[in-house]
């Protein structure tokens, strides 16, 4: 089986002003210096601070992600940022289909899939988020929801999917303080990997990283990362502070 390098992503959502973005980088870099070779670390600020963060992290192992991207290269799409523009800025990663995009901003599967295709075409690494709502979990629909969200991947050739990362983020666990138990996360991650093996290929399934997100904190990162199919963490609230995010990475690597 291929080694999947642990991956930790900080999703800052609509938080942090320029000065806070600037203060985070040296502090976090210093904290993670010792173990940065063992994992990949990515910070996702709001789009206006992407250039600043790319510049600040240039001589560090820290990478940068956008929180979304447009579904076209350019055009009349007010408020959107195209994947071509992200690439021009030196941004290599993009989070897509985050639950806040899907449920607060009503992005449906078709739109998320169009964004995904556009991102892949530009060679960006998408972090494709999937996850069920509480009522869907309660009514036993978790796997069918995940399957529906993954379905669009079947329309893309395996070669073009290269680099794809998946994040399982149960909606009921995001920002609620209630994380999925390691066993609950493992169950869905294993389901996603099996789906990838069946619908894309077993090589692809083995090398694709599947992250968990939803109320990750320093005191649950090791237990979550100890699960065989949890390859990394997508962290919201607890990633805003460099000490806390650094601790999540450190403990996660020692799992
Ligand atoms: P949270 O958010 O860690 O604050 O629950 C995770 C996410 O939305 O990516």
Short mmCIF file of C-alpha atoms in Angstrom, two decimals, residues 50-246:
data_model
loop_
_atom_site.label_atom_id
_atom_site.label_comp_id
_atom_site.label_asym_id
_atom_site.label_seq_id
_atom_site.Cartn_x
_atom_site.Cartn_y
_atom_site.Cartn_z
CA UNK A 50 -4.10 34.80 -0.45
CA UNK A 51 -1.32 36.91 -2.07
CA UNK A 52 -0.08 38.02 1.33
CA UNK A 53 -0.02 34.45 2.65
CA UNK A 54 1.70 33.10 -0.46
CA UNK A 55 4.42 35.71 0.06
CA UNK A 56 4.76 35.07 3.80
CA UNK A 57 5.03 31.30 3.42
CA UNK A 58 7.34 31.34 0.38
CA UNK A 59 10.43 30.13 2.20
CA UNK A 60 8.59 27.82 4.60
CA UNK A 61 7.11 24.32 4.18
CA UNK A 62 3.63 25.82 4.67
CA UNK A 63 1.30 25.76 1.67
CA UNK A 64 -1.74 27.86 0.84
CA UNK A 65 -5.33 26.98 -0.13
CA UNK A 66 -8.28 29.01 -1.35
CA UNK A 67 -11.65 28.32 0.27
CA UNK A 68 -13.50 28.02 -3.05
CA UNK A 69 -13.06 28.76 -6.74
CA UNK A 70 -15.14 29.67 -9.75
CA UNK A 71 -16.35 27.10 -12.25
CA UNK A 72 -15.00 29.00 -15.28
CA UNK A 73 -11.72 30.53 -16.32
CA UNK A 74 -13.23 34.05 -16.57
CA UNK A 75 -16.46 35.82 -17.39
CA UNK A 76 -19.56 37.47 -15.96
CA UNK A 77 -19.55 35.80 -12.54
CA UNK A 78 -19.72 38.56 -9.94
CA UNK A 79 -18.05 37.66 -6.68
CA UNK A 80 -16.22 34.59 -7.99
CA UNK A 81 -12.47 33.98 -8.16
CA UNK A 82 -11.34 31.81 -11.05
CA UNK A 83 -8.93 28.88 -10.70
CA UNK A 84 -6.69 30.54 -13.29
CA UNK A 85 -6.34 33.55 -11.01
CA UNK A 86 -5.52 31.33 -8.03
CA UNK A 87 -2.85 29.60 -10.03
CA UNK A 88 -1.42 32.94 -11.13
CA UNK A 89 -1.14 33.94 -7.47
CA UNK A 90 0.84 30.80 -6.66
CA UNK A 91 -1.99 29.09 -4.77
CA UNK A 92 -1.91 25.31 -5.30
CA UNK A 93 -4.83 24.07 -3.19
CA UNK A 94 -8.54 24.78 -3.11
CA UNK A 95 -11.29 23.63 -0.73
CA UNK A 96 -14.47 22.76 -2.63
CA UNK A 97 -17.97 21.79 -1.55
CA UNK A 98 -17.44 22.79 2.07
CA UNK A 99 -20.64 22.27 4.02
CA UNK A 100 -21.06 26.02 4.51
CA UNK A 101 -20.89 26.45 0.73
CA UNK A 102 -23.36 23.61 0.21
CA UNK A 103 -25.84 24.47 2.94
CA UNK A 104 -25.50 28.17 3.74
CA UNK A 105 -24.84 29.30 0.17
CA UNK A 106 -26.91 26.54 -1.44
CA UNK A 107 -24.24 25.21 -3.79
CA UNK A 108 -25.64 21.98 -5.21
CA UNK A 109 -23.75 18.91 -6.42
CA UNK A 110 -23.76 20.13 -10.04
CA UNK A 111 -22.14 23.45 -9.13
CA UNK A 112 -19.58 21.85 -6.80
CA UNK A 113 -18.71 19.35 -9.54
CA UNK A 114 -18.30 22.14 -12.10
CA UNK A 115 -15.96 23.96 -9.73
CA UNK A 116 -14.05 20.74 -9.21
CA UNK A 117 -13.57 20.18 -12.94
CA UNK A 118 -12.40 23.78 -13.43
CA UNK A 119 -9.92 23.49 -10.55
CA UNK A 120 -8.50 20.20 -11.85
CA UNK A 121 -8.15 21.65 -15.33
CA UNK A 122 -5.85 24.33 -13.93
CA UNK A 123 -3.84 21.76 -11.99
CA UNK A 124 -5.01 22.91 -8.56
CA UNK A 125 -5.27 20.30 -5.79
CA UNK A 126 -8.89 20.18 -4.69
CA UNK A 127 -9.97 19.27 -1.19
CA UNK A 128 -13.38 17.91 -2.04
CA UNK A 129 -15.67 17.99 1.01
CA UNK A 130 -18.54 15.60 1.63
CA UNK A 131 -20.71 14.98 4.67
CA UNK A 132 -24.20 14.30 5.91
CA UNK A 133 -26.54 16.47 7.97
CA UNK A 134 -27.75 15.35 11.38
CA UNK A 135 -31.21 14.35 10.17
CA UNK A 136 -29.64 12.34 7.35
CA UNK A 137 -27.44 10.46 9.83
CA UNK A 138 -30.42 9.85 12.10
CA UNK A 139 -32.48 8.43 9.27
CA UNK A 140 -29.67 6.10 8.14
CA UNK A 141 -28.88 8.02 4.95
CA UNK A 142 -25.22 8.79 5.66
CA UNK A 143 -23.76 6.48 3.02
CA UNK A 144 -26.28 7.37 0.32
CA UNK A 145 -25.62 11.11 0.83
CA UNK A 146 -21.85 10.58 0.62
CA UNK A 147 -22.29 8.41 -2.46
CA UNK A 148 -24.42 11.08 -4.15
CA UNK A 149 -21.80 13.75 -3.39
CA UNK A 150 -18.98 11.56 -4.73
CA UNK A 151 -20.84 10.56 -7.87
CA UNK A 152 -19.49 13.45 -9.99
CA UNK A 153 -15.96 12.05 -9.68
CA UNK A 154 -17.00 9.25 -12.03
CA UNK A 155 -17.25 11.78 -14.90
CA UNK A 156 -13.59 12.74 -14.57
CA UNK A 157 -10.77 10.54 -15.85
CA UNK A 158 -8.48 9.00 -13.25
CA UNK A 159 -5.55 10.83 -14.75
CA UNK A 160 -7.28 14.19 -14.30
CA UNK A 161 -8.22 13.37 -10.71
CA UNK A 162 -4.56 13.21 -9.75
CA UNK A 163 -3.90 14.98 -6.49
CA UNK A 164 -7.53 14.99 -5.39
CA UNK A 165 -7.99 14.99 -1.64
CA UNK A 166 -11.29 14.20 0.01
CA UNK A 167 -12.51 15.58 3.33
CA UNK A 168 -15.27 13.91 5.30
CA UNK A 169 -16.98 16.60 7.33
CA UNK A 170 -20.23 15.56 8.97
CA UNK A 171 -22.32 18.74 9.00
CA UNK A 172 -23.50 18.07 12.57
CA UNK A 173 -19.88 18.13 13.79
CA UNK A 174 -18.78 21.41 12.18
CA UNK A 175 -18.36 24.21 14.68
CA UNK A 176 -20.58 22.42 17.19
CA UNK A 177 -17.91 21.09 19.54
CA UNK A 178 -19.30 17.62 18.88
CA UNK A 179 -16.76 15.69 16.80
CA UNK A 180 -17.51 12.35 15.18
CA UNK A 181 -16.02 9.57 17.28
CA UNK A 182 -12.88 8.04 15.75
CA UNK A 183 -14.96 4.92 14.99
CA UNK A 184 -17.69 6.95 13.26
CA UNK A 185 -15.06 8.77 11.17
CA UNK A 186 -13.25 5.53 10.29
CA UNK A 187 -16.50 3.89 9.18
CA UNK A 188 -17.27 6.65 6.66
CA UNK A 189 -13.63 7.00 5.53
CA UNK A 190 -13.49 3.26 4.82
CA UNK A 191 -16.75 3.56 2.88
CA UNK A 192 -15.28 6.44 0.80
CA UNK A 193 -12.11 4.46 0.08
CA UNK A 194 -14.13 1.43 -1.00
CA UNK A 195 -16.24 3.63 -3.25
CA UNK A 196 -13.08 5.04 -4.85
CA UNK A 197 -11.68 1.55 -5.37
CA UNK A 198 -14.90 0.37 -6.98
CA UNK A 199 -15.62 3.43 -9.12
CA UNK A 200 -12.15 4.75 -9.98
CA UNK A 201 -9.42 2.21 -9.18
CA UNK A 202 -7.82 0.49 -6.23
CA UNK A 203 -4.51 2.29 -6.89
CA UNK A 204 -6.33 5.60 -6.76
CA UNK A 205 -8.19 4.59 -3.59
CA UNK A 206 -4.95 3.57 -1.88
CA UNK A 207 -3.11 6.76 -2.63
CA UNK A 208 -5.93 9.27 -2.08
CA UNK A 209 -5.86 11.08 1.22
CA UNK A 210 -9.13 11.30 3.13
CA UNK A 211 -9.21 13.98 5.82
CA UNK A 212 -11.61 14.28 8.72
CA UNK A 213 -13.08 17.64 9.70
CA UNK A 214 -15.58 18.74 12.33
CA UNK A 215 -14.68 20.00 15.83
CA UNK A 216 -11.10 18.75 15.64
CA UNK A 217 -9.08 19.91 18.66
CA UNK A 218 -5.67 19.14 20.12
CA UNK A 219 -7.20 16.59 22.47
CA UNK A 220 -8.93 14.51 19.81
CA UNK A 221 -6.46 14.74 16.92
CA UNK A 222 -4.34 11.73 17.95
CA UNK A 223 -7.37 9.43 18.34
CA UNK A 224 -8.77 10.49 14.98
CA UNK A 225 -5.40 10.17 13.22
CA UNK A 226 -4.92 6.70 14.74
CA UNK A 227 -7.70 5.39 12.47
CA UNK A 228 -6.37 3.52 9.44
CA UNK A 229 -8.32 5.52 6.88
CA UNK A 230 -7.94 8.98 8.45
CA UNK A 231 -5.00 10.55 6.60
CA UNK A 232 -5.25 14.07 7.89
CA UNK A 233 -7.45 16.74 9.43
CA UNK A 234 -9.33 19.78 8.17
CA UNK A 235 -9.58 22.14 11.10
CA UNK A 236 -11.78 25.23 11.48
CA UNK A 237 -12.09 27.00 14.84
CA UNK A 238 -9.10 25.34 16.49
CA UNK A 239 -6.81 26.36 13.62
CA UNK A 240 -7.14 30.08 14.25
CA UNK A 241 -4.50 30.04 16.96
CA UNK A 242 -1.00 28.91 15.89
CA UNK A 243 -0.37 27.18 19.23
CA UNK A 244 -3.57 25.21 19.01
CA UNK A 245 -3.13 24.24 15.35
CA UNK A 246 0.51 23.37 15.98
#
